[in-house]
Amino acid sequence: MMSKSLKRLIALLAVIALFVAACGNDDDAADEPAAPEATEAPAAPEATEAPAPTEPPPPPLPEVCQEQDGTGLKVGYGDLTAGIPFVTQVLDNINEVAEACNLEIVYADNNLDGETALENARTFVLQDVDGVIEFQIDAGIEAALCEELRSEKPDLPVIAIDIAHPSCALFFGADNGYAGELAGEALGQWAQENWGCEVDLIVTMESFVVGQVNIDRANGMVRGISNVCSDLAFGDFENWAPEVSDSIVTRINGGGTTDGAFPLVLDTFTANSNARILVVSLNDDMGLAALAAANELGIADNVAIASQGADATIHEEIRENPNYIGSTGYFPESYGTYVVPAIMKMINGISVPDPLFVDHVLISEDNIDDYYPAG
Amino acid sequence: MTTTETEHPQAGAAGETLAQRASRLFISVPPEAVLLAVLLAMGGWFWNSSEVFMTTINMRNVLLSVSVLGILAAPSTLLLISGNFDLSIASNAAMCGVAVAMVADGHSTALAIFVAVIAGLLAGALNGLLVSGLGIASIIVTLGTFQAYRGIARLMANGQTIRLRGEIDFITDRIVGIPTQVVLFIIITAITMFVVRYTRFGRAVYAIGSNLVAARLAGIRQRPTVFVLFLVSGVMAALAGLILASQLDAASPNAATGDELKVVAAVILGGASLSGGRGTIIGTLLGVLILGVLQNGLTLLSVTSFWRDVATGTVLIAAVGLDRVRVMLGGQ
Amino acid sequence: MEGQPDSGPLRVAGRALRKSFGGIEVLHGVDLEAVGGRVLALLGENGAGKSTAVKILAGDYRRDSGEILVNDQPVVIRSPRDASDLGIRVIYQEFSDAPDLTVSENLSLGNLPRNRLGLVDWAAMRSDAEAILDELGINLDPKAIVGSLRVAERQILEIARALAGDARMLILDEPTSALTIEETQTLFSFIRQLKAQGAAVIYITHRLDEVEEIADDVLVFRDGYVVAEGPRSSFTRHDMAEAMVGAKLDETVANLHADHAEPGQPMLELSGVTIEPFFENVDLTVRSGEIVSLFGRLGCGSMELAESVFGLKRLDSGEMTVAGVEGQVRSPTAAARRGVGFVPVDRKEEGLLTVLSVAENLSVASWSLLTRMGLLSPKASLKVYERWQDRLAIRGTRGARQVVSTLSGGNQQKVVLGRWLERDSKLLVMAEPTRGVDVGARAEIYRVLRGFADEGLAILVVSSDIEEVLRISDRIIVMSRGVVVAEHPAGGVDRARLVREAAASHHEAAATGG
């Protein structure tokens, strides 16, 4: 009896394995068009042309290295985690640029865990690295982490990606407020041109649990609109609260996913079905929810949307939908071109501005083909 | 040998006070009536507070929003009655949604739907085999597959949301003015109701949940029954993934996150017992509607999501608590 | 018992106790008094109110009115804890132990010995447990997990737990229903010991022979009233039974086997069957029209033998023929198809679909036969109920739709039995057919069994109840330690001999059966 069901189980597992394998192939196929996009990002095109010969006359350093030669230098990189596309793009670009600049990278996976980051820091010290790039999630351990990193070399250069480590590190990452403002301004421009700034409702698609990043981006986006259409009733939105009183700004806590945000934005649109609505979204997925809700209710002409991320998901919409104004790019695939030269400069005693921000660009219909050529 | 039935001989009901009579009425009312009253009271209040609430379009919105939850809740009710959980149902839906979007890009719609349904079926079959074949507790099995299926979805989609190319719009089309997914929700609920009441399979589900050993000793085959329940659960998850993808024109590997708990909440709200044997489809339907109307109404009134969460939790506990009081008043 | 005051014997009394459930009064002002050094037997059918009265004393229920006095002083009992603080201990039919813990942990539950660091002192716990078990003469492994013990062992453990503390008054609610004869005797010697120490004992039972053996006083409940009371010596067995039932006892309860049709075709034939380590080389035939009883102590192997007939256990070796078809029964489903019905020993755990209706519980084994065109109509179950309600005298308050767990034990048993009669079984296997069933329902069940046997049903009863075996059997087969030690025709044996045979030692058993 048991052996029979066991046989059936093994057969089924085999089928599932086949299925997963088949999907894996599909996955690769789907990934193909995305790969060129990443390498053809303008910030790092040269990196791919790194020359191969390693004979004595050293090749000229590519421009991306900003005249820094990493020969003989060793830099630790504590990676946030394996498996998240955003993070993988960061890692790939760091490796790519480091190789081009002859810099040795000591990799460690921080595994979304502060304890692991501390352990990795000890490893970096043992390996006598010349500098460290930290990408780790736990802001609470930054002081301890800094102490650990500088236990042997009190002036060890450290760069922290996306989460501030004021005790020792230079900050590099997104300028969320500015990135938000870029998208908001573009949306405001659109509203001015098309509606003469006559807007009845501003919906911010947010994810409250994200905390400060959410607040910075959401407020930045509303601020961007207010830079253009200054006469609207914005209320005291800068002082973030779940609800903005006396304001046309309505915050929706969509949780970051399309399906989670959909019913909420659908209901909000329904309650304002004759209104002219501007939607700003913390990420592209929730922008899609607003789009689907507007289509569902047949009010797509009265809704204009801008979002953050400029993920591949949204490119087609930006190209083809005149009411999807654009999405701010964060370019994880170019992070290496910032942090690798910066850490080498710091090791060599050249000053680097702190904080160091990504050059955000609003990806819109006008420039999308420059950044992400249509496949 | 006159009164051997219970601890209550038929004492004269003559000297009954008003309070006693009220409590007897409360006891004798079916639990679904309590839920219906809660639903109507909530609806009345929202109607009074928002002019948009009682419009055709908003009622359609409510149904649109609850249909995925409702489609997932129907098999989950049966599973819970049989004493089992399927915590993987939402992860499975996300996985199938991603499969649809990936196959639809370049292949026919029919193939995409076929692949999704097969994926859901296989995922359900794996759960079913582990539970009824190897005899592992369903909550453990599906806690495992809850993570595994979500992981497979992310691997397949490389963590990204995939836009749906090709046409699967028939799901968002309307049948006599009603969105297809709502029609599906109604049909599935009706079929489940019928199966539960009028088929041997449906009654076996209750028997197993009521007392597994006794059911087995009465000749009911537990393993195939539970296996089929997991299969159905898998197919419903696939359908939910299909609907989500086609409604949103996008499939995210993070879709339906947390829906497994919403489903359990709706089913429990509907009167099903965590220990099995008890529960009705009509109760679950009301539970789904209560949660949907609550979310819809509070969003219309621009109540912040924090309060919405508090309200949802309160309604869940209040409804279950009310039923508990009923049972306690009923004696024992 | 060192804290015992010397001011005369302890007296615990309930005065004018009243209790209602859901607006229906079940206890109509009852007086009862238990005196230190005496055993008070509470008699009454299920639902008569005796359990309710006792649960008020034990703090499980709050009385609606009336008072509780200890040595004429009113006391407050609002919870089992209050009762326990007064030295009142209760042993219920249902287990209140922690099945996942060991025997020794259970013995010190709520009062775990600690060492100087405030941590659990496992060594002390073990030696305490050994001391308690030793003193009570109980043979249990302190390290055993309670859930793995047999029913009787758990019952003994419950008693040990109650006696481990400083008990001034002990209430036992049908304590012997799962016990063997020897275990019952052990229990009685505990009770006598307690009595000698001055404790008051309340003993709830259906079994009149036990009353005669252990009780000093008798109190009979019926319909929420006390209908008879007095010293035990003033009652005959017949008096007690009549007081309980409130009518003249039906004479058909005795000697049911007296006249019946000749047995017909063999419905069950076992030859040389063995399942290690439960039973060995057993031969057995049950014919159409006869009731065969397997009598023995718990653990004698008869239960496992019955389970193998219903496909719950696989034979290691030997031949099985059921209704003329050779071959083992592989599962309960197969058993049902081959015409075997099974009434398990533990009704609540194994017999009833507790939250479903009476009608469905009656029809469940026949669902496959009642299904028409893939559909099972609720009406089909109702018809099944109508068919059996009168014949089995199932008494409920709300008919077919009543939730089965709200029936009394006797009616529940009739439902489980009826399930297999509806299925038209050819062979019925019943384990302890009347455990926890009151006197009236017991007689009815015996009558129903005899009636169906006369119509050609073959019945195999597994029982450790000597009265039962003597009353209903056409043949009695005695098992001990996994082998058949004796076989007797109806009326051909007396109690003393059965008890002796069932207690055969390993050597004797092997010699007889081997």
PDB file of N, CA and C in Angstrom, chain A residues 2 5-6 8-9 12-13 15-16 19-20 23 26-27 31 85 208 242-243 253 257-259 262-264 266-268 270-271 285 288 292 296-297 313 316-317, chain B residues 52 57-58 60-61 64-65 102 119 122 125-126 129 133-134 155-156 158-159 161 163 165 174 244 247-248 250 254-256 295-296 299-300 302 304-306 308:
ATOM      1  N   MET A   2       1.779   1.260   1.004  1.00  0.00           N
ATOM      2  CA  MET A   2       2.645   2.425   1.104  1.00  0.00           C
ATOM      3  C   MET A   2       3.590   2.500  -0.076  1.00  0.00           C
ATOM      4  N   SER A   5       1.885   4.022  -3.061  1.00  0.00           N
ATOM      5  CA  SER A   5       1.742   5.469  -3.064  1.00  0.00           C
ATOM      6  C   SER A   5       3.105   6.139  -3.163  1.00  0.00           C
ATOM      7  N   LEU A   6       4.110   5.446  -2.660  1.00  0.00           N
ATOM      8  CA  LEU A   6       5.453   6.000  -2.752  1.00  0.00           C
ATOM      9  C   LEU A   6       5.880   6.075  -4.212  1.00  0.00           C
ATOM     10  N   ARG A   8       3.903   6.300  -6.702  1.00  0.00           N
ATOM     11  CA  ARG A   8       3.150   7.372  -7.337  1.00  0.00           C
ATOM     12  C   ARG A   8       3.774   8.719  -7.008  1.00  0.00           C
ATOM     13  N   LEU A   9       4.229   8.849  -5.788  1.00  0.00           N
ATOM     14  CA  LEU A   9       4.831  10.109  -5.358  1.00  0.00           C
ATOM     15  C   LEU A   9       6.090  10.398  -6.154  1.00  0.00           C
ATOM     16  N   LEU A  12       5.304  11.497  -9.540  1.00  0.00           N
ATOM     17  CA  LEU A  12       4.813  12.871  -9.568  1.00  0.00           C
ATOM     18  C   LEU A  12       5.951  13.869  -9.392  1.00  0.00           C
ATOM     19  N   LEU A  13       6.854  13.538  -8.466  1.00  0.00           N
ATOM     20  CA  LEU A  13       7.991  14.434  -8.253  1.00  0.00           C
ATOM     21  C   LEU A  13       8.790  14.579  -9.535  1.00  0.00           C
ATOM     22  N   VAL A  15       7.632  14.344 -12.543  1.00  0.00           N
ATOM     23  CA  VAL A  15       6.872  15.216 -13.441  1.00  0.00           C
ATOM     24  C   VAL A  15       7.061  16.676 -13.053  1.00  0.00           C
ATOM     25  N   ILE A  16       6.993  16.921 -11.736  1.00  0.00           N
ATOM     26  CA  ILE A  16       7.141  18.306 -11.275  1.00  0.00           C
ATOM     27  C   ILE A  16       8.529  18.831 -11.599  1.00  0.00           C
ATOM     28  N   PHE A  19       8.608  19.774 -15.054  1.00  0.00           N
ATOM     29  CA  PHE A  19       7.873  21.015 -15.233  1.00  0.00           C
ATOM     30  C   PHE A  19       8.731  22.219 -14.845  1.00  0.00           C
ATOM     31  N   VAL A  20       9.373  22.087 -13.685  1.00  0.00           N
ATOM     32  CA  VAL A  20      10.222  23.183 -13.225  1.00  0.00           C
ATOM     33  C   VAL A  20      11.370  23.400 -14.201  1.00  0.00           C
ATOM     34  N   CYS A  23      10.160  25.202 -17.161  1.00  0.00           N
ATOM     35  CA  CYS A  23       9.960  26.608 -16.865  1.00  0.00           C
ATOM     36  C   CYS A  23      11.292  27.326 -16.794  1.00  0.00           C
ATOM     37  N   ASP A  26      12.123  28.251 -20.143  1.00  0.00           N
ATOM     38  CA  ASP A  26      11.315  29.403 -20.532  1.00  0.00           C
ATOM     39  C   ASP A  26      11.886  30.664 -19.929  1.00  0.00           C
ATOM     40  N   ASP A  27      12.288  30.505 -18.681  1.00  0.00           N
ATOM     41  CA  ASP A  27      12.823  31.612 -17.902  1.00  0.00           C
ATOM     42  C   ASP A  27      14.017  32.211 -18.646  1.00  0.00           C
ATOM     43  N   ASP A  31      14.465  35.793 -20.370  1.00  0.00           N
ATOM     44  CA  ASP A  31      15.514  36.680 -19.871  1.00  0.00           C
ATOM     45  C   ASP A  31      16.331  37.267 -21.022  1.00  0.00           C
ATOM     46  N   PRO A  85      16.524  40.241  -8.215  1.00  0.00           N
ATOM     47  CA  PRO A  85      17.052  40.764  -9.477  1.00  0.00           C
ATOM     48  C   PRO A  85      17.818  42.088  -9.294  1.00  0.00           C
ATOM     49  N   PHE A 208       3.286  51.292   3.250  1.00  0.00           N
ATOM     50  CA  PHE A 208       3.630  51.939   4.511  1.00  0.00           C
ATOM     51  C   PHE A 208       4.753  51.218   5.255  1.00  0.00           C
ATOM     52  N   PRO A 242      -0.791  58.781   7.590  1.00  0.00           N
ATOM     53  CA  PRO A 242      -1.519  57.894   6.681  1.00  0.00           C
ATOM     54  C   PRO A 242      -2.625  58.636   5.928  1.00  0.00           C
ATOM     55  N   GLU A 243      -3.149  59.688   6.552  1.00  0.00           N
ATOM     56  CA  GLU A 243      -4.241  60.410   5.940  1.00  0.00           C
ATOM     57  C   GLU A 243      -3.860  61.883   5.890  1.00  0.00           C
ATOM     58  N   ASN A 253      -2.393  52.380   0.810  1.00  0.00           N
ATOM     59  CA  ASN A 253      -1.363  51.461   1.289  1.00  0.00           C
ATOM     60  C   ASN A 253      -1.508  50.138   0.537  1.00  0.00           C
ATOM     61  N   THR A 257       2.294  45.314  -4.150  1.00  0.00           N
ATOM     62  CA  THR A 257       2.015  44.377  -5.240  1.00  0.00           C
ATOM     63  C   THR A 257       0.809  44.834  -6.052  1.00  0.00           C
ATOM     64  N   THR A 258       0.767  44.378  -7.287  1.00  0.00           N
ATOM     65  CA  THR A 258      -0.314  44.779  -8.190  1.00  0.00           C
ATOM     66  C   THR A 258      -1.662  44.309  -7.657  1.00  0.00           C
ATOM     67  N   ASP A 259      -1.718  43.021  -7.297  1.00  0.00           N
ATOM     68  CA  ASP A 259      -3.020  42.498  -6.891  1.00  0.00           C
ATOM     69  C   ASP A 259      -3.457  43.022  -5.539  1.00  0.00           C
ATOM     70  N   PHE A 262      -4.811  46.593  -6.240  1.00  0.00           N
ATOM     71  CA  PHE A 262      -5.913  46.734  -7.199  1.00  0.00           C
ATOM     72  C   PHE A 262      -7.276  47.038  -6.569  1.00  0.00           C
ATOM     73  N   PRO A 263      -7.753  46.205  -5.622  1.00  0.00           N
ATOM     74  CA  PRO A 263      -9.100  46.499  -5.106  1.00  0.00           C
ATOM     75  C   PRO A 263      -9.176  47.866  -4.426  1.00  0.00           C
ATOM     76  N   LEU A 264      -8.091  48.276  -3.803  1.00  0.00           N
ATOM     77  CA  LEU A 264      -8.100  49.551  -3.084  1.00  0.00           C
ATOM     78  C   LEU A 264      -8.198  50.715  -4.064  1.00  0.00           C
ATOM     79  N   LEU A 266      -9.240  50.514  -7.078  1.00  0.00           N
ATOM     80  CA  LEU A 266     -10.522  50.395  -7.777  1.00  0.00           C
ATOM     81  C   LEU A 266     -11.617  51.112  -6.983  1.00  0.00           C
ATOM     82  N   ASP A 267     -11.665  50.854  -5.683  1.00  0.00           N
ATOM     83  CA  ASP A 267     -12.672  51.499  -4.843  1.00  0.00           C
ATOM     84  C   ASP A 267     -12.473  53.007  -4.798  1.00  0.00           C
ATOM     85  N   THR A 268     -11.233  53.433  -4.712  1.00  0.00           N
ATOM     86  CA  THR A 268     -10.963  54.861  -4.632  1.00  0.00           C
ATOM     87  C   THR A 268     -11.378  55.563  -5.929  1.00  0.00           C
ATOM     88  N   THR A 270     -13.665  54.505  -7.935  1.00  0.00           N
ATOM     89  CA  THR A 270     -15.128  54.450  -8.011  1.00  0.00           C
ATOM     90  C   THR A 270     -15.755  55.597  -7.224  1.00  0.00           C
ATOM     91  N   ALA A 271     -15.182  55.873  -6.080  1.00  0.00           N
ATOM     92  CA  ALA A 271     -15.717  56.956  -5.254  1.00  0.00           C
ATOM     93  C   ALA A 271     -15.477  58.309  -5.919  1.00  0.00           C
ATOM     94  N   ASP A 285       4.885  48.104 -10.065  1.00  0.00           N
ATOM     95  CA  ASP A 285       3.833  47.102  -9.920  1.00  0.00           C
ATOM     96  C   ASP A 285       2.511  47.738  -9.491  1.00  0.00           C
ATOM     97  N   LEU A 288       0.806  49.589 -12.216  1.00  0.00           N
ATOM     98  CA  LEU A 288       0.002  48.691 -13.056  1.00  0.00           C
ATOM     99  C   LEU A 288      -1.386  48.479 -12.470  1.00  0.00           C
ATOM    100  N   ALA A 292      -4.857  49.100 -14.379  1.00  0.00           N
ATOM    101  CA  ALA A 292      -5.896  48.078 -14.536  1.00  0.00           C
ATOM    102  C   ALA A 292      -7.228  48.577 -13.992  1.00  0.00           C
ATOM    103  N   GLU A 296     -10.624  49.044 -15.999  1.00  0.00           N
ATOM    104  CA  GLU A 296     -11.797  48.303 -15.549  1.00  0.00           C
ATOM    105  C   GLU A 296     -13.009  49.229 -15.490  1.00  0.00           C
ATOM    106  N   LEU A 297     -12.801  50.453 -15.016  1.00  0.00           N
ATOM    107  CA  LEU A 297     -13.923  51.377 -14.836  1.00  0.00           C
ATOM    108  C   LEU A 297     -14.163  52.221 -16.079  1.00  0.00           C
ATOM    109  N   THR A 313       9.072  45.617 -16.628  1.00  0.00           N
ATOM    110  CA  THR A 313       7.633  45.410 -16.616  1.00  0.00           C
ATOM    111  C   THR A 313       6.854  46.558 -17.261  1.00  0.00           C
ATOM    112  N   GLU A 316       6.845  48.811 -21.885  1.00  0.00           N
ATOM    113  CA  GLU A 316       5.889  48.836 -22.984  1.00  0.00           C
ATOM    114  C   GLU A 316       4.828  49.907 -22.738  1.00  0.00           C
ATOM    115  N   GLU A 317       4.381  49.988 -21.479  1.00  0.00           N
ATOM    116  CA  GLU A 317       3.346  50.958 -21.135  1.00  0.00           C
ATOM    117  C   GLU A 317       3.860  52.384 -21.366  1.00  0.00           C
TER     118      GLU A 317
ATOM    119  N   VAL B  52     -21.770  56.688  -2.943  1.00  0.00           N
ATOM    120  CA  VAL B  52     -21.277  55.811  -4.002  1.00  0.00           C
ATOM    121  C   VAL B  52     -21.556  54.343  -3.681  1.00  0.00           C
ATOM    122  N   ILE B  57     -22.141  50.172 -10.045  1.00  0.00           N
ATOM    123  CA  ILE B  57     -20.725  50.011 -10.346  1.00  0.00           C
ATOM    124  C   ILE B  57     -19.952  49.615  -9.104  1.00  0.00           C
ATOM    125  N   ASN B  58     -20.343  50.157  -7.947  1.00  0.00           N
ATOM    126  CA  ASN B  58     -19.603  49.800  -6.741  1.00  0.00           C
ATOM    127  C   ASN B  58     -19.917  48.371  -6.308  1.00  0.00           C
ATOM    128  N   ARG B  60     -20.560  46.062  -8.267  1.00  0.00           N
ATOM    129  CA  ARG B  60     -19.764  45.257  -9.191  1.00  0.00           C
ATOM    130  C   ARG B  60     -18.311  45.201  -8.703  1.00  0.00           C
ATOM    131  N   ASN B  61     -17.812  46.351  -8.245  1.00  0.00           N
ATOM    132  CA  ASN B  61     -16.442  46.392  -7.710  1.00  0.00           C
ATOM    133  C   ASN B  61     -16.255  45.405  -6.570  1.00  0.00           C
ATOM    134  N   LEU B  64     -16.122  42.035  -7.907  1.00  0.00           N
ATOM    135  CA  LEU B  64     -14.860  41.889  -8.626  1.00  0.00           C
ATOM    136  C   LEU B  64     -13.725  41.634  -7.637  1.00  0.00           C
ATOM    137  N   SER B  65     -13.731  42.407  -6.566  1.00  0.00           N
ATOM    138  CA  SER B  65     -12.635  42.288  -5.596  1.00  0.00           C
ATOM    139  C   SER B  65     -12.690  40.986  -4.816  1.00  0.00           C
ATOM    140  N   MET B 102       4.034  33.777 -18.866  1.00  0.00           N
ATOM    141  CA  MET B 102       5.218  33.358 -19.612  1.00  0.00           C
ATOM    142  C   MET B 102       4.838  32.583 -20.874  1.00  0.00           C
ATOM    143  N   ALA B 119      -0.292  23.130 -14.098  1.00  0.00           N
ATOM    144  CA  ALA B 119       0.637  23.496 -13.026  1.00  0.00           C
ATOM    145  C   ALA B 119      -0.081  23.483 -11.680  1.00  0.00           C
ATOM    146  N   LEU B 122      -0.841  19.915 -10.625  1.00  0.00           N
ATOM    147  CA  LEU B 122       0.339  19.207 -10.121  1.00  0.00           C
ATOM    148  C   LEU B 122       0.713  19.693  -8.729  1.00  0.00           C
ATOM    149  N   ALA B 125      -1.621  18.200  -6.460  1.00  0.00           N
ATOM    150  CA  ALA B 125      -1.389  16.759  -6.345  1.00  0.00           C
ATOM    151  C   ALA B 125      -0.219  16.474  -5.409  1.00  0.00           C
ATOM    152  N   LEU B 126       0.806  17.311  -5.494  1.00  0.00           N
ATOM    153  CA  LEU B 126       1.957  17.113  -4.607  1.00  0.00           C
ATOM    154  C   LEU B 126       1.521  17.265  -3.152  1.00  0.00           C
ATOM    155  N   LEU B 129      -0.559  14.219  -2.216  1.00  0.00           N
ATOM    156  CA  LEU B 129       0.208  12.988  -2.038  1.00  0.00           C
ATOM    157  C   LEU B 129       0.946  12.996  -0.713  1.00  0.00           C
ATOM    158  N   GLY B 133      -0.841  10.440   1.109  1.00  0.00           N
ATOM    159  CA  GLY B 133       0.023   9.301   0.821  1.00  0.00           C
ATOM    160  C   GLY B 133       0.991   9.027   1.959  1.00  0.00           C
ATOM    161  N   LEU B 134       1.693  10.067   2.361  1.00  0.00           N
ATOM    162  CA  LEU B 134       2.694   9.872   3.413  1.00  0.00           C
ATOM    163  C   LEU B 134       2.144  10.172   4.798  1.00  0.00           C
ATOM    164  N   LEU B 155      11.520  32.228  -9.132  1.00  0.00           N
ATOM    165  CA  LEU B 155      12.561  31.722 -10.028  1.00  0.00           C
ATOM    166  C   LEU B 155      12.104  31.840 -11.481  1.00  0.00           C
ATOM    167  N   MET B 156      10.849  31.407 -11.715  1.00  0.00           N
ATOM    168  CA  MET B 156      10.330  31.442 -13.076  1.00  0.00           C
ATOM    169  C   MET B 156      10.314  32.864 -13.614  1.00  0.00           C
ATOM    170  N   ASN B 158      12.027  35.349 -12.472  1.00  0.00           N
ATOM    171  CA  ASN B 158      13.257  36.057 -12.129  1.00  0.00           C
ATOM    172  C   ASN B 158      12.946  37.241 -11.219  1.00  0.00           C
ATOM    173  N   GLY B 159      11.967  37.088 -10.360  1.00  0.00           N
ATOM    174  CA  GLY B 159      11.638  38.117  -9.386  1.00  0.00           C
ATOM    175  C   GLY B 159      10.845  39.288  -9.922  1.00  0.00           C
ATOM    176  N   THR B 161       7.798  41.352 -12.187  1.00  0.00           N
ATOM    177  CA  THR B 161       6.417  41.267 -12.646  1.00  0.00           C
ATOM    178  C   THR B 161       6.427  41.145 -14.165  1.00  0.00           C
ATOM    179  N   ARG B 163       4.440  41.366 -17.709  1.00  0.00           N
ATOM    180  CA  ARG B 163       3.237  41.862 -18.377  1.00  0.00           C
ATOM    181  C   ARG B 163       2.621  40.745 -19.194  1.00  0.00           C
ATOM    182  N   ARG B 165       1.184  39.472 -22.309  1.00  0.00           N
ATOM    183  CA  ARG B 165       1.001  39.745 -23.731  1.00  0.00           C
ATOM    184  C   ARG B 165       0.015  38.721 -24.254  1.00  0.00           C
ATOM    185  N   ARG B 174     -17.446  40.404 -20.157  1.00  0.00           N
ATOM    186  CA  ARG B 174     -18.647  40.315 -19.338  1.00  0.00           C
ATOM    187  C   ARG B 174     -19.621  39.288 -19.921  1.00  0.00           C
ATOM    188  N   LEU B 244      -6.312  36.786 -11.810  1.00  0.00           N
ATOM    189  CA  LEU B 244      -5.487  37.912 -11.366  1.00  0.00           C
ATOM    190  C   LEU B 244      -4.650  38.436 -12.525  1.00  0.00           C
ATOM    191  N   GLN B 247      -6.876  40.146 -15.149  1.00  0.00           N
ATOM    192  CA  GLN B 247      -7.477  41.376 -14.660  1.00  0.00           C
ATOM    193  C   GLN B 247      -6.442  42.511 -14.595  1.00  0.00           C
ATOM    194  N   LEU B 248      -5.239  42.168 -14.163  1.00  0.00           N
ATOM    195  CA  LEU B 248      -4.211  43.190 -13.946  1.00  0.00           C
ATOM    196  C   LEU B 248      -3.293  43.324 -15.149  1.00  0.00           C
ATOM    197  N   ALA B 250      -0.974  41.651 -15.820  1.00  0.00           N
ATOM    198  CA  ALA B 250       0.391  41.421 -15.357  1.00  0.00           C
ATOM    199  C   ALA B 250       0.379  40.293 -14.353  1.00  0.00           C
ATOM    200  N   ASN B 254       4.858  37.831  -6.704  1.00  0.00           N
ATOM    201  CA  ASN B 254       4.436  38.207  -5.353  1.00  0.00           C
ATOM    202  C   ASN B 254       2.932  38.366  -5.250  1.00  0.00           C
ATOM    203  N   ALA B 255       2.213  37.993  -6.310  1.00  0.00           N
ATOM    204  CA  ALA B 255       0.766  38.166  -6.302  1.00  0.00           C
ATOM    205  C   ALA B 255       0.137  37.341  -5.190  1.00  0.00           C
ATOM    206  N   ALA B 256      -0.984  37.833  -4.706  1.00  0.00           N
ATOM    207  CA  ALA B 256      -1.794  37.118  -3.714  1.00  0.00           C
ATOM    208  C   ALA B 256      -1.051  36.841  -2.415  1.00  0.00           C
ATOM    209  N   GLN B 295     -13.862  46.126   3.411  1.00  0.00           N
ATOM    210  CA  GLN B 295     -12.728  46.790   2.771  1.00  0.00           C
ATOM    211  C   GLN B 295     -13.209  47.867   1.801  1.00  0.00           C
ATOM    212  N   ASN B 296     -14.200  47.517   0.991  1.00  0.00           N
ATOM    213  CA  ASN B 296     -14.723  48.455   0.010  1.00  0.00           C
ATOM    214  C   ASN B 296     -15.289  49.708   0.688  1.00  0.00           C
ATOM    215  N   THR B 299     -12.663  51.893   2.295  1.00  0.00           N
ATOM    216  CA  THR B 299     -11.864  52.602   1.297  1.00  0.00           C
ATOM    217  C   THR B 299     -12.654  53.769   0.718  1.00  0.00           C
ATOM    218  N   LEU B 300     -13.954  53.531   0.449  1.00  0.00           N
ATOM    219  CA  LEU B 300     -14.799  54.616  -0.072  1.00  0.00           C
ATOM    220  C   LEU B 300     -14.815  55.787   0.899  1.00  0.00           C
ATOM    221  N   SER B 302     -12.465  56.661   2.707  1.00  0.00           N
ATOM    222  CA  SER B 302     -11.088  57.113   2.883  1.00  0.00           C
ATOM    223  C   SER B 302     -10.560  56.841   4.286  1.00  0.00           C
ATOM    224  N   THR B 304      -8.079  55.133   6.723  1.00  0.00           N
ATOM    225  CA  THR B 304      -6.714  54.679   6.436  1.00  0.00           C
ATOM    226  C   THR B 304      -6.605  53.180   6.650  1.00  0.00           C
ATOM    227  N   SER B 305      -5.593  52.630   5.981  1.00  0.00           N
ATOM    228  CA  SER B 305      -5.483  51.180   5.961  1.00  0.00           C
ATOM    229  C   SER B 305      -5.219  50.619   7.351  1.00  0.00           C
ATOM    230  N   PHE B 306      -4.598  51.400   8.225  1.00  0.00           N
ATOM    231  CA  PHE B 306      -4.346  50.884   9.576  1.00  0.00           C
ATOM    232  C   PHE B 306      -5.665  50.586  10.261  1.00  0.00           C
ATOM    233  N   ARG B 308      -8.431  50.066   8.763  1.00  0.00           N
ATOM    234  CA  ARG B 308      -9.104  48.997   8.042  1.00  0.00           C
ATOM    235  C   ARG B 308      -8.672  47.638   8.598  1.00  0.00           C
TER     236      ARG B 308
END
